[in-house]
Coordinates of C-alpha atoms in Angstrom, one line a residue:
M1 CA -11.2 -20.2 13.6
R2 CA -13.9 -17.6 14.5
Q3 CA -16.9 -17.6 12.2
P4 CA -17.9 -14.2 10.7
R5 CA -21.2 -12.8 12.1
W6 CA -22.8 -12.0 8.7
R7 CA -26.5 -11.5 8.6
P8 CA -28.8 -11.9 5.6
G9 CA -28.5 -8.8 3.4
E10 CA -24.9 -8.2 4.5
A11 CA -21.6 -8.3 2.6
S12 CA -18.0 -8.2 3.6
V13 CA -15.6 -5.5 2.4
V14 CA -12.1 -4.3 3.1
G15 CA -11.7 -0.6 3.1
V16 CA -8.2 0.8 2.6
D17 CA -6.5 4.2 3.1
I18 CA -3.0 5.6 3.5
S19 CA -2.0 8.5 5.8
G20 CA 1.2 10.5 5.2
R21 CA 1.9 10.9 1.5
H22 CA 3.6 14.2 2.2
E23 CA 7.2 14.8 2.9
E24 CA 8.1 16.0 6.4
S25 CA 11.6 16.9 7.4
G26 CA 13.0 15.3 4.2
E27 CA 11.3 12.0 5.0
Y28 CA 8.1 10.1 4.1
L29 CA 6.1 8.0 6.5
M30 CA 3.1 6.3 4.9
V31 CA 0.9 4.3 7.2
A32 CA -1.7 2.1 5.5
A33 CA -4.8 0.7 7.2
A34 CA -7.1 -2.1 6.0
V35 CA -10.5 -2.4 7.7
Y36 CA -12.3 -5.7 7.2
A37 CA -16.0 -5.2 7.9
S38 CA -19.5 -6.6 7.4
V39 CA -21.6 -3.9 5.8
G40 CA -25.4 -3.3 5.0
T41 CA -26.4 -1.2 2.1
T42 CA -25.8 2.1 3.9
R43 CA -23.7 1.3 6.9
L44 CA -20.8 -0.5 8.4
R45 CA -22.3 -3.1 10.8
N46 CA -19.3 -4.8 12.3
V47 CA -15.5 -4.6 12.1
E48 CA -14.0 -8.1 11.8
G49 CA -10.3 -7.0 11.8
M50 CA -7.7 -4.4 10.9
G51 CA -4.3 -4.6 9.4
F52 CA -1.6 -2.0 9.2
A53 CA 1.6 -1.5 7.3
V54 CA 4.3 1.3 7.2
S55 CA 6.5 2.5 4.4
R56 CA 9.2 5.2 4.3
N57 CA 9.3 5.2 0.5
A58 CA 8.2 8.1 -1.7
P59 CA 4.4 7.9 -2.5
T60 CA 4.4 6.5 -6.0
F61 CA 1.7 4.3 -7.4
E62 CA 3.7 1.2 -6.8
N63 CA 4.8 2.1 -3.3
A64 CA 1.3 3.0 -2.3
A65 CA -0.1 -0.2 -3.7
S66 CA 2.6 -2.2 -2.0
V67 CA 2.0 -0.8 1.4
I68 CA -1.7 -1.3 1.1
A69 CA -1.2 -4.9 0.0
D70 CA 1.0 -5.3 3.1
A71 CA -1.8 -3.9 5.3
V72 CA -4.4 -6.3 3.7
A73 CA -2.0 -9.2 4.3
E74 CA -1.9 -8.3 8.0
L75 CA -5.7 -8.8 8.5
P76 CA -6.3 -11.6 11.0
E77 CA -8.2 -13.6 8.4
P78 CA -8.3 -13.5 4.6
P79 CA -11.2 -11.2 3.4
D80 CA -14.3 -12.7 1.8
G81 CA -15.3 -9.5 0.0
P82 CA -13.5 -7.0 -2.2
V83 CA -10.8 -4.5 -1.3
V84 CA -12.2 -1.0 -1.9
A85 CA -10.6 2.4 -2.0
E86 CA -11.2 6.0 -3.2
R87 CA -9.9 6.6 -6.8
G88 CA -7.3 9.1 -5.5
E89 CA -5.6 6.4 -3.3
F90 CA -4.2 4.8 -6.5
Y91 CA -3.7 8.0 -8.5
E92 CA -6.9 7.2 -10.5
E93 CA -5.3 4.2 -12.2
P94 CA -7.6 1.7 -13.7
E95 CA -8.9 -1.1 -11.4
V96 CA -7.2 -3.8 -13.5
K97 CA -3.8 -2.2 -12.8
V98 CA -4.5 -2.0 -9.0
E99 CA -5.6 -5.7 -9.1
Q100 CA -2.1 -6.6 -10.1
F101 CA -1.0 -5.6 -6.7
L102 CA -4.0 -6.4 -4.5
G103 CA -5.6 -9.4 -6.2
P104 CA -8.7 -9.9 -8.4
D105 CA -11.2 -8.6 -5.9
F106 CA -10.5 -4.9 -6.0
K107 CA -12.9 -2.0 -7.0
Y108 CA -13.4 1.6 -6.3
I109 CA -16.1 2.8 -3.9
E110 CA -19.6 2.2 -5.3
S111 CA -21.8 2.4 -2.2
I112 CA -22.4 4.4 1.0
A113 CA -21.3 1.3 3.1
E114 CA -18.1 1.0 1.2
R115 CA -17.4 4.7 1.6
K116 CA -17.9 4.4 5.4
T117 CA -15.6 1.5 5.5
V118 CA -12.9 3.5 3.7
Q119 CA -13.5 6.3 6.1
A120 CA -12.9 4.0 9.1
A121 CA -9.7 3.0 7.4
H122 CA -8.8 6.6 6.9
H123 CA -9.3 7.4 10.7
A124 CA -7.3 4.2 11.6
A125 CA -4.3 5.1 9.4
Y126 CA -4.3 8.7 10.6
A127 CA -4.4 7.7 14.3
A128 CA -1.7 5.0 13.8
R129 CA 0.6 7.5 11.9
K130 CA 0.2 10.0 14.8
L131 CA 1.5 7.3 17.2
F132 CA 4.7 7.0 15.1
I133 CA 5.5 10.7 14.9

């Protein structure tokens, strides 16, 4: 198993995002991306892995949480750090409710580095979705 390349002062985090919550031609195609990265205080330092999942279900809280959980499960190795997302990703539900789907290490974005990791997941989900349509 490959060892993470963490440096002192770094942390690991998994940024998640979904692309495609809107209906097109009477169908939904949600693509979730999970980006596992080492981060410093203000930047993403290294991407350790990515996971993706797809759902054709309507974008409810439960369906969004489920497809994101599937994307996190597709990471090449289990994350050491928390899963982070923007509040809107889970319809601004409390973190404790989201944790029921994703596990105990979930939180909403608190730092610049976490925001950048979620932005990387946003770009990955958007690009992957474009490949499907």
